[in-house]
Amino acid sequence: VEEIIGGIKMGLSKEVYQALEAIVGPENISDDPAICQAYARGGYGTFVYDKGHYTPACVILPGNTKEVQEVVKVANRYRIPYIPFSTYYLAFCAPARPNVIMMDLKRMNKLISIDEKNMYAVVEPYVTHSQLQKEAFKRGMYHQSLGCGGQASVLANTIYSGLGPLGYRVGFNGTRRLLGVEWVLPDGELLKLGSPSILREYFWGEGPGPDLRGIIRGLLGHCGGLGVITKIAVKLFSWVPPSEAPLEPTGVTPKAALKLPTNRIKWYNVHYSNMKDMIEGMYEISKAEIGAMVHTVPPAWLYIPRTESGTDFWEKWSKDKEKFREEGFYFLRVLLVGFTSEKQLEYEERVLKEIASETGATRIREGRPFDRSWIIGSDSLTVYRIAGAELSPKFVFDSIDDAAKLLKGIAELRDKQVPPFYDIVDAGWIHSNDLGHMAYGEFLLYFDSEDADEAEEFETTCIKHDLKMKSYSACQNPGRHRMLGPKMGNYHLLLEKIKKAFDPNNVSNPPKPVDRV
Ligand SMILES: Cc1cc2nc3c(=O)[nH]c(=O)nc-3n(C[C@H](O)[C@H](O)[C@H](O)COP(=O)(O)OP(=O)(O)OC[C@H]3O[C@@H](n4cnc5c(N)ncnc54)[C@H](O)[C@@H]3O)c2cc1C
């Protein structure tokens, strides 16, 4: 149905709708206003990253690569923008242009194969981290499940971001774990990268010729701005064989957990009296190459899972927060896994205790034998229990020292702006990656949706702070390239050229991956 709203012709013509319907069948397309409205916004960064969004013109659910190609070709023929998305966990899926076709990939949900010998899995866009992790565990393998929750798409998260504490041993998904790729280019042509370009198998991602994976992945990836990725392979790693240490689910959501077999897997909680000693501990653990995850825990995280509601959280937190402000809170969680044997776990426990003692830890004790978060998928949705909205305006990808220094600086800036931001006292969290060669630091800002403008401004403040400190500034906002580009070799101009070359009709989630104008 076409109608004029605010001078803009809204909706698709009958001709376009019928062309799309002919591809997927009437049951897999809709322009019902209620359904379209439901697809208009959601995910991380809502209120900030989807400012000024439009309601889409229709929602289409292609069931395979050929249908994706045909939808993309129709979109190009009529110059209508389309947005491909997987589990819609990010607000970048919200239309920044009117009359958009929302391409929901939820019918493409096959875990196509797991190659046990060569240790990789091939997935379609709607396979989630939890699904893949469960199948990998059955075969004595694992995949790096991410911080945002096991319900996010493996594919979307591998081309966008891909961060989680299991990266301590295996590195980030985005930069390290992408193998063969099947890619519907913005004009509908099909391109395969790596081994699938010449063989049927997906075991290898590089070449032949220039490695184009760099175009589709990254901290932000292309956010659907360079076509649709329809299939990828990701690397799997050795875990404890399930016959030797089964992982049993226990509890009911939101308190569901994995019960850990303590003969092979244990959490350790290590407390310090100051940041310097804790960082020293993190480095020493990495040097000894023990552990499967090493990450700090901000004090508020102890309260979030133990409270029943926002009110309950604020009552308990308000009573205790001054203690954390005065005394600081330096708490390290270490997951030890006897990947090869029970003896490995015993050895790592001894090494960890020695490191704790040598680096001045005030207390070390075994954690409860459960995992409610990182192994199979974290429960990060509870962050929204604290406030109406959350934004991570600051990320660090550098050394552990640098992460601590930069996050502390940002916390001081945040404290000057409480209210409207919520008083969480802490300075975010750090997890060690690639055996301590790199750290990931993230600062979390909690606010109410009506304070979204202030939150966005605060993101600008963080970027300026980074530039002043001469540190690499990373933020999740794909609208910041023109601000950062001039300080970083004008990469934003390159990005604009790539967009023009790949998507000459500017129909693939415009304007991404370049800034909104
Ligand atoms: C509370 C919270 C915490 C988070 N913490 C972490 C974290 O610790 N680590 C981490 O890595 N990430 C984190 N994230 C972000 C996370 O990476 C993404 O939310 C997730 O990976 C995206 O998966 P998705 O399936 O929901 O992608 P979507 O939201 O569906 O898509 C993300 C972007 O990619 C595009 N896209 C999706 N699928 C395709 C495709 N098949 N082809 C082309 N383009 C596509 C979309 O257009 C969109 O712009 C967090 C998010 C939230 C909400």
Coordinates of C-alpha atoms and ligand atoms in Angstrom, one line a residue:
V1 CA 0.0 0.0 0.0
E2 CA 1.5 3.3 -1.0
E3 CA 0.7 6.5 1.0
I4 CA 2.3 9.9 1.4
I5 CA 3.7 10.7 4.8
G6 CA 5.7 13.9 5.5
G7 CA 6.0 14.5 1.8
I8 CA 7.6 11.0 1.3
K9 CA 5.9 8.3 -0.7
M10 CA 5.7 5.4 1.7
G11 CA 5.2 1.7 0.9
L12 CA 5.9 -0.5 -2.1
S13 CA 4.1 -0.4 -5.4
K14 CA 2.0 -3.4 -6.2
E15 CA 4.4 -4.4 -9.0
V16 CA 7.4 -4.5 -6.6
Y17 CA 5.4 -6.4 -3.9
Q18 CA 4.3 -9.0 -6.4
A19 CA 7.8 -9.4 -7.8
L20 CA 9.0 -10.1 -4.2
E21 CA 6.1 -12.3 -3.4
A22 CA 6.8 -14.5 -6.5
I23 CA 10.2 -15.3 -5.0
V24 CA 9.2 -16.4 -1.5
G25 CA 5.5 -17.1 -1.7
P26 CA 2.7 -15.1 0.1
E27 CA 3.4 -16.8 3.5
N28 CA 6.9 -15.4 3.6
I29 CA 6.3 -11.7 2.9
S30 CA 4.2 -9.1 4.7
D31 CA 3.5 -5.4 4.5
D32 CA 1.0 -5.5 7.5
P33 CA 1.7 -2.2 9.3
A34 CA 1.8 -4.0 12.7
I35 CA 4.4 -6.5 11.5
C36 CA 6.5 -3.8 9.8
Q37 CA 6.3 -1.6 13.0
A38 CA 7.7 -4.6 15.0
Y39 CA 10.7 -4.7 12.7
A40 CA 11.4 -1.0 13.0
R41 CA 13.7 -1.0 16.0
G42 CA 15.3 -3.1 18.6
G43 CA 18.6 -4.5 19.9
Y44 CA 21.7 -3.0 21.4
G45 CA 22.0 0.8 21.0
T46 CA 18.2 1.4 20.7
F47 CA 17.3 5.1 21.1
V48 CA 20.9 6.1 20.1
Y49 CA 22.0 4.1 17.0
D50 CA 18.5 4.0 15.5
K51 CA 17.6 7.7 15.9
G52 CA 15.3 8.9 13.2
H53 CA 14.6 5.4 12.0
Y54 CA 11.7 4.6 9.6
T55 CA 9.1 1.9 9.6
P56 CA 10.0 -0.6 6.8
A57 CA 7.8 -1.0 3.8
C58 CA 7.7 -4.8 4.0
V59 CA 9.3 -7.8 5.6
I60 CA 10.5 -10.8 3.6
L61 CA 11.9 -14.1 4.7
P62 CA 14.0 -15.8 2.0
G63 CA 14.6 -19.5 2.6
N64 CA 17.9 -20.1 0.7
T65 CA 20.7 -18.3 -1.1
K66 CA 19.0 -18.3 -4.4
E67 CA 16.0 -16.5 -3.0
V68 CA 18.3 -14.0 -1.3
Q69 CA 19.9 -13.3 -4.7
E70 CA 16.5 -12.8 -6.4
V71 CA 15.3 -10.5 -3.7
V72 CA 18.5 -8.4 -3.9
K73 CA 18.1 -8.3 -7.7
V74 CA 14.6 -7.0 -7.5
A75 CA 15.7 -4.4 -4.9
N76 CA 18.4 -3.3 -7.4
R77 CA 16.0 -3.2 -10.3
Y78 CA 13.6 -0.9 -8.5
R79 CA 16.4 0.9 -6.5
I80 CA 14.7 -0.1 -3.2
P81 CA 16.9 -0.4 -0.1
Y82 CA 17.0 -3.8 1.7
I83 CA 18.4 -4.7 5.2
P84 CA 19.7 -8.2 5.8
F85 CA 19.7 -9.3 9.4
S86 CA 20.0 -12.4 11.6
T87 CA 18.8 -12.3 15.2
Y88 CA 18.4 -8.4 15.3
Y89 CA 20.4 -8.0 18.4
L90 CA 21.7 -4.7 17.2
A91 CA 19.9 -1.4 16.5
F92 CA 21.9 -1.1 13.2
C93 CA 19.2 -3.2 11.6
A94 CA 16.7 -0.4 12.0
P95 CA 16.0 1.4 8.7
A96 CA 17.8 4.7 8.2
R97 CA 15.9 5.2 4.9
P98 CA 12.2 5.2 4.0
N99 CA 10.6 2.3 2.1
V100 CA 13.0 -0.4 3.1
I101 CA 12.7 -4.2 2.5
M102 CA 13.6 -6.0 5.8
M103 CA 15.2 -9.3 4.9
D104 CA 14.7 -11.5 7.9
L105 CA 17.1 -14.5 7.5
K106 CA 15.4 -16.7 10.2
R107 CA 14.4 -19.4 7.8
M108 CA 18.1 -19.9 7.0
N109 CA 18.8 -21.6 10.2
K110 CA 20.7 -24.8 9.3
L111 CA 23.8 -25.9 11.1
I112 CA 25.0 -27.4 7.8
S113 CA 27.9 -29.5 9.0
I114 CA 30.5 -30.1 11.7
D115 CA 33.7 -31.5 10.4
E116 CA 35.2 -33.2 13.4
K117 CA 38.5 -34.2 11.8
N118 CA 39.3 -30.7 10.5
M119 CA 37.5 -29.0 13.4
Y120 CA 35.2 -26.5 11.8
A121 CA 31.4 -25.9 11.4
V122 CA 29.4 -24.5 8.5
V123 CA 26.4 -22.4 9.4
E124 CA 23.6 -20.3 7.9
P125 CA 22.7 -16.9 9.4
Y126 CA 20.2 -18.0 12.0
V127 CA 22.3 -20.6 13.8
T128 CA 22.9 -19.2 17.3
H129 CA 26.0 -19.5 19.5
S130 CA 24.2 -21.7 22.0
Q131 CA 23.1 -24.1 19.2
L132 CA 26.6 -24.4 17.8
Q133 CA 28.2 -24.7 21.2
K134 CA 25.9 -27.5 22.3
E135 CA 26.7 -29.5 19.1
A136 CA 30.4 -28.8 19.4
F137 CA 30.4 -29.9 23.1
K138 CA 28.8 -33.2 22.1
R139 CA 31.9 -33.8 19.9
G140 CA 34.5 -32.7 22.5
M141 CA 35.0 -29.3 20.8
Y142 CA 34.0 -25.7 21.5
H143 CA 33.5 -22.4 19.8
Q144 CA 34.0 -19.0 21.3
S145 CA 30.6 -18.0 22.5
L146 CA 30.3 -14.3 23.0
G147 CA 29.6 -11.8 25.7
C148 CA 26.2 -10.7 24.5
G149 CA 24.4 -14.0 24.8
G150 CA 24.1 -17.3 23.2
Q151 CA 21.0 -16.3 21.4
A152 CA 22.9 -14.1 18.9
S153 CA 23.8 -15.4 15.4
V154 CA 27.2 -17.1 15.0
L155 CA 27.4 -15.7 11.4
A156 CA 26.4 -12.1 12.3
N157 CA 28.6 -12.1 15.3
T158 CA 31.6 -13.4 13.3
I159 CA 31.3 -10.7 10.7
Y160 CA 30.5 -8.1 13.4
S161 CA 32.5 -7.9 16.6
G162 CA 32.9 -11.4 17.9
L163 CA 34.2 -10.8 21.4
G164 CA 34.0 -13.0 24.5
P165 CA 36.3 -14.1 27.3
L166 CA 36.8 -17.5 25.8
G167 CA 38.9 -15.5 23.3
Y168 CA 41.6 -15.7 26.1
R169 CA 43.0 -18.9 24.4
V170 CA 41.5 -18.6 20.8
G171 CA 41.3 -14.8 20.0
F172 CA 38.4 -12.8 18.6
N173 CA 35.9 -14.5 16.4
G174 CA 35.7 -11.6 14.0
T175 CA 39.4 -11.4 13.2
R176 CA 40.5 -15.0 13.6
R177 CA 37.6 -17.5 13.2
L178 CA 36.2 -16.8 9.8
L179 CA 37.0 -19.6 7.2
G180 CA 35.1 -20.1 3.9
V181 CA 32.3 -17.6 3.0
E182 CA 29.3 -17.5 0.7
W183 CA 28.4 -13.9 -0.1
V184 CA 25.5 -12.4 -2.1
L185 CA 27.0 -9.2 -3.3
P186 CA 24.9 -5.9 -3.1
D187 CA 23.9 -6.4 -6.7
G188 CA 22.8 -10.0 -6.3
E189 CA 25.9 -11.8 -7.7
L190 CA 27.2 -14.7 -5.7
L191 CA 30.9 -14.7 -4.5
K192 CA 32.6 -17.4 -2.6
L193 CA 35.8 -16.7 -0.6
G194 CA 38.5 -19.3 0.3
S195 CA 38.2 -23.0 -0.4
P196 CA 34.5 -23.0 -1.4
S197 CA 35.5 -20.8 -4.4
I198 CA 37.3 -23.9 -5.9
L199 CA 36.1 -26.9 -3.8
R200 CA 32.9 -27.9 -2.1
E201 CA 34.6 -27.7 1.4
Y202 CA 34.6 -24.6 3.6
F203 CA 37.8 -25.4 5.6
W204 CA 39.9 -22.5 4.4
G205 CA 39.1 -18.7 4.1
E206 CA 42.0 -17.0 2.5
G207 CA 42.2 -16.2 -1.2
P208 CA 42.7 -17.4 -3.9
G209 CA 44.1 -14.0 -4.7
P210 CA 43.6 -11.0 -2.4
D211 CA 41.8 -12.0 0.8
L212 CA 38.5 -10.2 0.7
R213 CA 37.4 -11.3 4.2
G214 CA 38.7 -8.0 5.5
I215 CA 35.9 -6.2 3.6
I216 CA 33.1 -8.1 5.4
R217 CA 34.3 -8.4 9.0
G218 CA 35.6 -6.2 11.8
L219 CA 34.6 -4.6 15.1
L220 CA 31.7 -3.1 13.2
G221 CA 31.8 -5.2 10.1
H222 CA 29.7 -3.7 7.3
C223 CA 26.4 -3.8 9.1
G224 CA 24.6 -5.2 6.1
G225 CA 25.9 -2.4 3.9
L226 CA 27.8 -4.7 1.5
G227 CA 25.3 -7.4 0.7
V228 CA 24.2 -10.6 2.4
I229 CA 26.4 -13.3 3.9
T230 CA 24.5 -16.5 3.5
K231 CA 26.9 -19.1 4.7
I232 CA 30.2 -19.2 6.7
A233 CA 32.6 -21.7 8.2
V234 CA 34.0 -21.1 11.7
K235 CA 36.9 -22.8 13.5
L236 CA 36.2 -25.2 16.4
F237 CA 38.7 -26.1 19.2
S238 CA 39.4 -29.1 21.5
W239 CA 37.3 -29.2 24.7
V240 CA 37.1 -31.9 27.3
P241 CA 35.5 -35.1 25.8
P242 CA 31.8 -35.3 27.1
S243 CA 32.3 -38.9 28.2
E244 CA 35.0 -37.6 30.7
A245 CA 33.2 -34.5 31.9
P246 CA 29.6 -34.0 30.8
L247 CA 28.2 -30.5 31.1
E248 CA 24.7 -30.7 32.6
P249 CA 22.1 -27.9 32.3
T250 CA 20.4 -27.0 35.5
G251 CA 17.8 -24.4 36.7
V252 CA 15.1 -22.5 34.9
T253 CA 15.6 -19.3 32.9
P254 CA 16.6 -16.6 34.0
K255 CA 18.5 -18.7 36.5
A256 CA 19.5 -21.5 34.1
A257 CA 23.1 -22.6 34.3
L258 CA 25.6 -25.3 33.3
K259 CA 26.8 -27.5 36.2
L260 CA 30.5 -27.9 35.9
P261 CA 32.3 -31.2 36.3
T262 CA 34.9 -30.2 38.9
N263 CA 37.2 -33.0 38.0
R264 CA 38.0 -31.0 34.8
I265 CA 36.5 -27.5 35.0
K266 CA 36.6 -24.9 37.8
W267 CA 36.1 -21.2 38.4
Y268 CA 38.5 -19.4 40.7
N269 CA 37.8 -16.0 42.3
V270 CA 40.9 -14.0 43.0
H271 CA 40.6 -10.8 45.0
Y272 CA 43.2 -8.0 45.1
S273 CA 43.5 -4.8 47.1
N274 CA 44.5 -2.6 44.1
M275 CA 44.5 -2.5 40.3
K276 CA 48.2 -2.7 39.9
D277 CA 48.5 -6.1 41.6
M278 CA 45.4 -7.4 39.8
I279 CA 46.9 -6.5 36.4
E280 CA 50.2 -8.1 37.4
G281 CA 48.2 -11.2 38.3
M282 CA 46.6 -11.1 34.8
Y283 CA 49.9 -10.9 33.1
E284 CA 51.5 -13.7 35.1
I285 CA 48.5 -16.0 34.4
S286 CA 49.0 -15.3 30.7
K287 CA 52.7 -15.9 30.8
A288 CA 52.1 -19.3 32.5
E289 CA 49.6 -20.0 29.7
I290 CA 47.1 -21.5 32.2
G291 CA 43.3 -20.9 32.2
A292 CA 40.5 -20.7 29.6
M293 CA 39.2 -17.3 30.6
V294 CA 40.6 -14.5 32.6
H295 CA 38.4 -11.5 33.2
T296 CA 37.7 -8.8 35.8
V297 CA 34.3 -8.4 37.4
P298 CA 32.8 -4.9 38.1
P299 CA 31.0 -4.8 41.5
A300 CA 27.6 -4.1 40.0
W301 CA 27.8 -7.4 38.2
L302 CA 27.7 -9.2 41.5
Y303 CA 24.3 -7.6 42.2
I304 CA 22.6 -7.8 38.8
P305 CA 22.0 -11.6 38.7
R306 CA 21.1 -11.8 42.4
T307 CA 18.3 -9.2 42.3
E308 CA 14.8 -9.8 41.1
S309 CA 14.0 -6.4 39.6
G310 CA 15.4 -2.9 38.9
T311 CA 14.0 -1.7 42.2
D312 CA 15.5 -4.6 44.1
F313 CA 18.9 -3.9 42.4
W314 CA 18.9 -0.2 43.3
E315 CA 17.9 -0.8 46.9
K316 CA 20.7 -3.3 47.4
W317 CA 23.3 -1.4 45.3
S318 CA 22.6 2.0 46.9
K319 CA 23.3 0.5 50.3
D320 CA 26.7 -0.8 49.3
K321 CA 28.1 1.3 46.5
E322 CA 29.9 3.8 48.8
K323 CA 32.0 0.9 50.1
F324 CA 33.1 0.1 46.6
R325 CA 33.8 3.8 45.8
E326 CA 36.0 4.1 48.9
E327 CA 37.8 0.8 48.9
G328 CA 37.8 -0.1 45.2
F329 CA 37.0 -3.5 44.0
Y330 CA 39.5 -5.7 42.2
F331 CA 38.1 -9.1 41.5
L332 CA 39.5 -11.5 38.9
R333 CA 37.6 -14.6 37.6
V334 CA 39.7 -17.4 36.1
L335 CA 38.2 -20.4 34.5
L336 CA 40.6 -23.4 34.6
V337 CA 39.9 -26.3 32.3
G338 CA 41.8 -29.6 32.3
F339 CA 41.5 -29.9 28.5
T340 CA 43.8 -32.9 28.4
S341 CA 43.4 -34.6 31.8
E342 CA 42.5 -34.2 35.5
K343 CA 46.2 -33.7 36.1
Q344 CA 46.3 -30.6 33.9
L345 CA 43.6 -29.1 36.1
E346 CA 45.5 -29.9 39.3
Y347 CA 48.6 -28.4 37.8
E348 CA 46.9 -25.2 36.7
E349 CA 45.3 -24.9 40.2
R350 CA 48.7 -25.0 41.8
V351 CA 50.2 -22.5 39.4
L352 CA 47.2 -20.1 39.9
K353 CA 47.5 -20.3 43.7
E354 CA 51.2 -19.6 43.5
I355 CA 50.7 -16.6 41.1
A356 CA 47.9 -15.2 43.4
S357 CA 50.3 -15.4 46.4
E358 CA 53.2 -13.9 44.5
T359 CA 51.2 -11.0 43.1
G360 CA 49.7 -10.0 46.4
A361 CA 46.1 -11.4 46.1
T362 CA 44.2 -10.9 49.3
R363 CA 42.1 -14.0 48.8
I364 CA 41.7 -16.8 46.4
R365 CA 38.9 -19.3 46.5
E366 CA 37.1 -21.8 44.2
G367 CA 34.0 -20.4 42.6
R368 CA 30.6 -22.2 42.6
P369 CA 30.6 -25.1 40.1
F370 CA 28.2 -23.5 37.8
D371 CA 28.4 -21.3 34.7
R372 CA 25.5 -18.9 34.1
S373 CA 27.2 -16.9 31.5
W374 CA 30.2 -17.2 29.3
I375 CA 30.6 -20.9 28.3
I376 CA 27.4 -21.4 26.4
G377 CA 26.1 -17.9 26.2
S378 CA 25.9 -15.1 28.7
D379 CA 22.8 -13.6 30.2
S380 CA 23.6 -10.0 29.2
L381 CA 20.0 -9.0 28.9
T382 CA 19.9 -8.6 32.6
V383 CA 22.0 -5.4 32.0
Y384 CA 18.7 -3.8 31.1
R385 CA 17.4 -4.5 34.6
I386 CA 19.5 -1.6 35.9
A387 CA 18.1 1.1 33.6
G388 CA 16.0 1.6 30.5
A389 CA 19.0 1.7 28.2
E390 CA 22.7 0.8 28.1
L391 CA 25.5 1.8 25.8
S392 CA 29.1 0.9 25.8
P393 CA 30.6 4.2 24.7
K394 CA 34.2 3.1 25.1
F395 CA 36.1 0.0 24.0
V396 CA 39.8 -0.7 24.4
F397 CA 41.8 -3.2 22.2
D398 CA 45.3 -2.8 23.5
S399 CA 47.4 -4.0 26.5
I400 CA 45.8 -4.8 29.9
D401 CA 47.5 -1.8 31.4
D402 CA 46.1 0.5 28.7
A403 CA 42.6 -0.9 29.2
A404 CA 42.7 -0.2 32.9
K405 CA 44.1 3.3 32.4
L406 CA 41.6 4.3 29.7
L407 CA 38.5 2.9 31.5
K408 CA 39.4 4.7 34.7
G409 CA 39.7 8.0 32.8
I410 CA 36.2 7.5 31.3
A411 CA 34.7 6.5 34.7
E412 CA 35.9 9.9 36.0
L413 CA 34.3 11.7 33.1
R414 CA 31.0 9.7 33.7
D415 CA 31.0 10.6 37.4
K416 CA 30.9 14.2 36.5
Q417 CA 27.6 13.5 34.6
V418 CA 25.7 11.6 37.3
P419 CA 22.8 12.3 36.8
P420 CA 21.5 11.8 34.2
F421 CA 23.6 8.7 34.0
Y422 CA 23.2 6.1 36.7
D423 CA 25.8 5.8 39.4
I424 CA 27.4 2.5 38.9
V425 CA 30.8 3.5 40.4
D426 CA 32.8 0.9 38.5
A427 CA 35.0 1.5 35.4
G428 CA 33.8 -1.4 33.2
W429 CA 35.5 -4.7 32.7
I430 CA 38.6 -6.2 31.0
H431 CA 39.1 -9.6 29.6
S432 CA 42.4 -10.9 28.5
N433 CA 42.7 -12.2 24.9
D434 CA 45.2 -14.2 23.0
L435 CA 46.9 -15.3 26.2
G436 CA 47.3 -11.8 27.4
H437 CA 48.9 -10.4 24.3
M438 CA 45.8 -8.2 24.0
A439 CA 43.1 -7.0 26.3
Y440 CA 39.5 -6.1 25.6
G441 CA 38.1 -3.3 27.9
E442 CA 34.5 -2.2 27.8
F443 CA 32.9 0.7 29.7
L444 CA 29.2 0.4 30.3
L445 CA 26.9 3.4 30.6
Y446 CA 23.4 3.1 32.1
F447 CA 20.7 5.7 31.4
D448 CA 17.1 6.1 30.7
S449 CA 15.9 6.3 27.1
E450 CA 14.9 10.0 27.4
D451 CA 18.6 10.7 28.1
A452 CA 19.8 9.1 24.9
D453 CA 21.1 12.4 23.5
E454 CA 23.3 12.8 26.5
A455 CA 24.6 9.2 26.1
E456 CA 25.5 9.9 22.4
E457 CA 27.2 13.1 23.5
F458 CA 29.1 11.1 26.1
E459 CA 30.3 8.8 23.3
T460 CA 31.7 11.8 21.6
T461 CA 33.4 12.8 24.9
C462 CA 35.0 9.3 25.1
I463 CA 36.3 9.5 21.5
K464 CA 37.8 13.0 22.2
H465 CA 39.3 11.6 25.4
D466 CA 40.9 8.8 23.5
L467 CA 42.3 11.0 20.8
K468 CA 43.7 13.3 23.5
M469 CA 45.4 10.3 25.2
K470 CA 46.7 9.3 21.7
S471 CA 45.1 5.9 22.1
Y472 CA 43.3 3.9 19.4
S473 CA 39.7 5.0 19.7
A474 CA 37.1 2.2 19.2
C475 CA 33.4 2.7 19.5
Q476 CA 30.5 0.7 18.2
N477 CA 28.8 3.5 16.4
P478 CA 29.1 3.2 12.6
G479 CA 28.2 6.9 12.4
R480 CA 31.7 8.0 13.7
H481 CA 33.9 7.3 10.7
R482 CA 34.1 10.9 9.6
M483 CA 35.1 12.0 13.1
L484 CA 37.8 9.3 13.5
G485 CA 38.9 9.0 9.8
P486 CA 40.9 12.2 9.6
K487 CA 42.9 11.1 12.7
M488 CA 43.5 7.6 11.3
G489 CA 44.9 7.8 7.8
N490 CA 41.5 9.0 6.3
Y491 CA 40.2 5.4 6.4
H492 CA 36.7 6.8 6.1
L493 CA 37.4 7.8 2.4
L494 CA 38.5 4.3 1.6
L495 CA 35.3 3.0 3.2
E496 CA 33.2 5.4 1.0
K497 CA 35.0 4.1 -2.1
I498 CA 34.4 0.5 -1.1
K499 CA 30.7 1.2 -0.6
K500 CA 30.5 2.9 -4.1
A501 CA 32.3 0.1 -5.8
F502 CA 30.4 -2.8 -4.3
D503 CA 27.0 -1.1 -4.0
P504 CA 26.6 1.4 -6.9
N505 CA 22.8 1.6 -6.5
N506 CA 23.2 2.3 -2.7
V507 CA 20.6 -0.3 -1.8
S508 CA 22.3 -2.5 0.8
N509 CA 21.3 -1.1 4.2
P510 CA 22.2 2.5 3.2
P511 CA 24.3 4.4 4.2
K512 CA 26.2 1.6 6.0
P513 CA 29.1 1.0 6.3
V514 CA 29.6 4.8 5.9
D515 CA 28.3 7.5 8.2
R516 CA 24.7 8.5 8.2
V517 CA 24.3 12.0 6.6
Ligands
LIG1 C1 23.5 -6.5 25.8 C2 24.5 -6.8 24.7 C3 25.8 -7.1 24.9 C4 26.6 -7.4 23.9 N1 27.9 -7.8 24.2 C5 28.7 -8.3 23.2 C6 29.9 -9.0 23.4 O1 30.3 -9.2 24.6 N2 30.6 -9.4 22.4 C7 30.2 -9.2 21.1 O2 30.9 -9.7 20.2 N3 29.1 -8.6 20.8 C8 28.3 -8.1 21.8 N4 27.1 -7.5 21.5 C9 26.9 -7.2 20.1 C10 26.7 -8.4 19.3 O3 27.9 -8.7 18.6 C11 25.7 -8.5 18.3 O4 24.5 -8.1 19.0 C12 25.5 -9.8 17.6 O5 26.6 -10.4 17.2 C13 24.8 -9.5 16.5 O6 24.1 -10.7 16.1 P1 22.7 -10.6 15.5 O7 22.4 -11.9 14.9 O8 21.7 -10.2 16.4 O9 23.0 -9.5 14.3 P2 21.9 -8.6 13.8 O10 21.5 -7.6 14.8 O11 20.8 -9.3 13.1 O12 22.8 -7.8 12.7 C14 23.9 -7.0 13.0 C15 24.3 -6.2 11.8 O13 24.8 -7.1 10.8 C16 24.0 -7.1 9.7 N5 23.8 -8.5 9.3 C17 23.2 -9.5 10.1 N6 23.2 -10.6 9.4 C18 23.8 -10.4 8.2 C19 24.0 -11.2 7.1 N7 23.7 -12.5 7.1 N8 24.6 -10.6 6.0 C20 24.9 -9.3 6.0 N9 24.7 -8.5 7.0 C21 24.1 -9.0 8.1 C22 22.7 -6.4 10.1 O14 22.2 -5.6 9.0 C23 23.1 -5.5 11.2 O15 23.6 -4.2 10.7 C24 26.2 -7.2 22.5 C25 24.9 -6.8 22.2 C26 24.0 -6.6 23.3 C27 22.6 -6.3 23.0

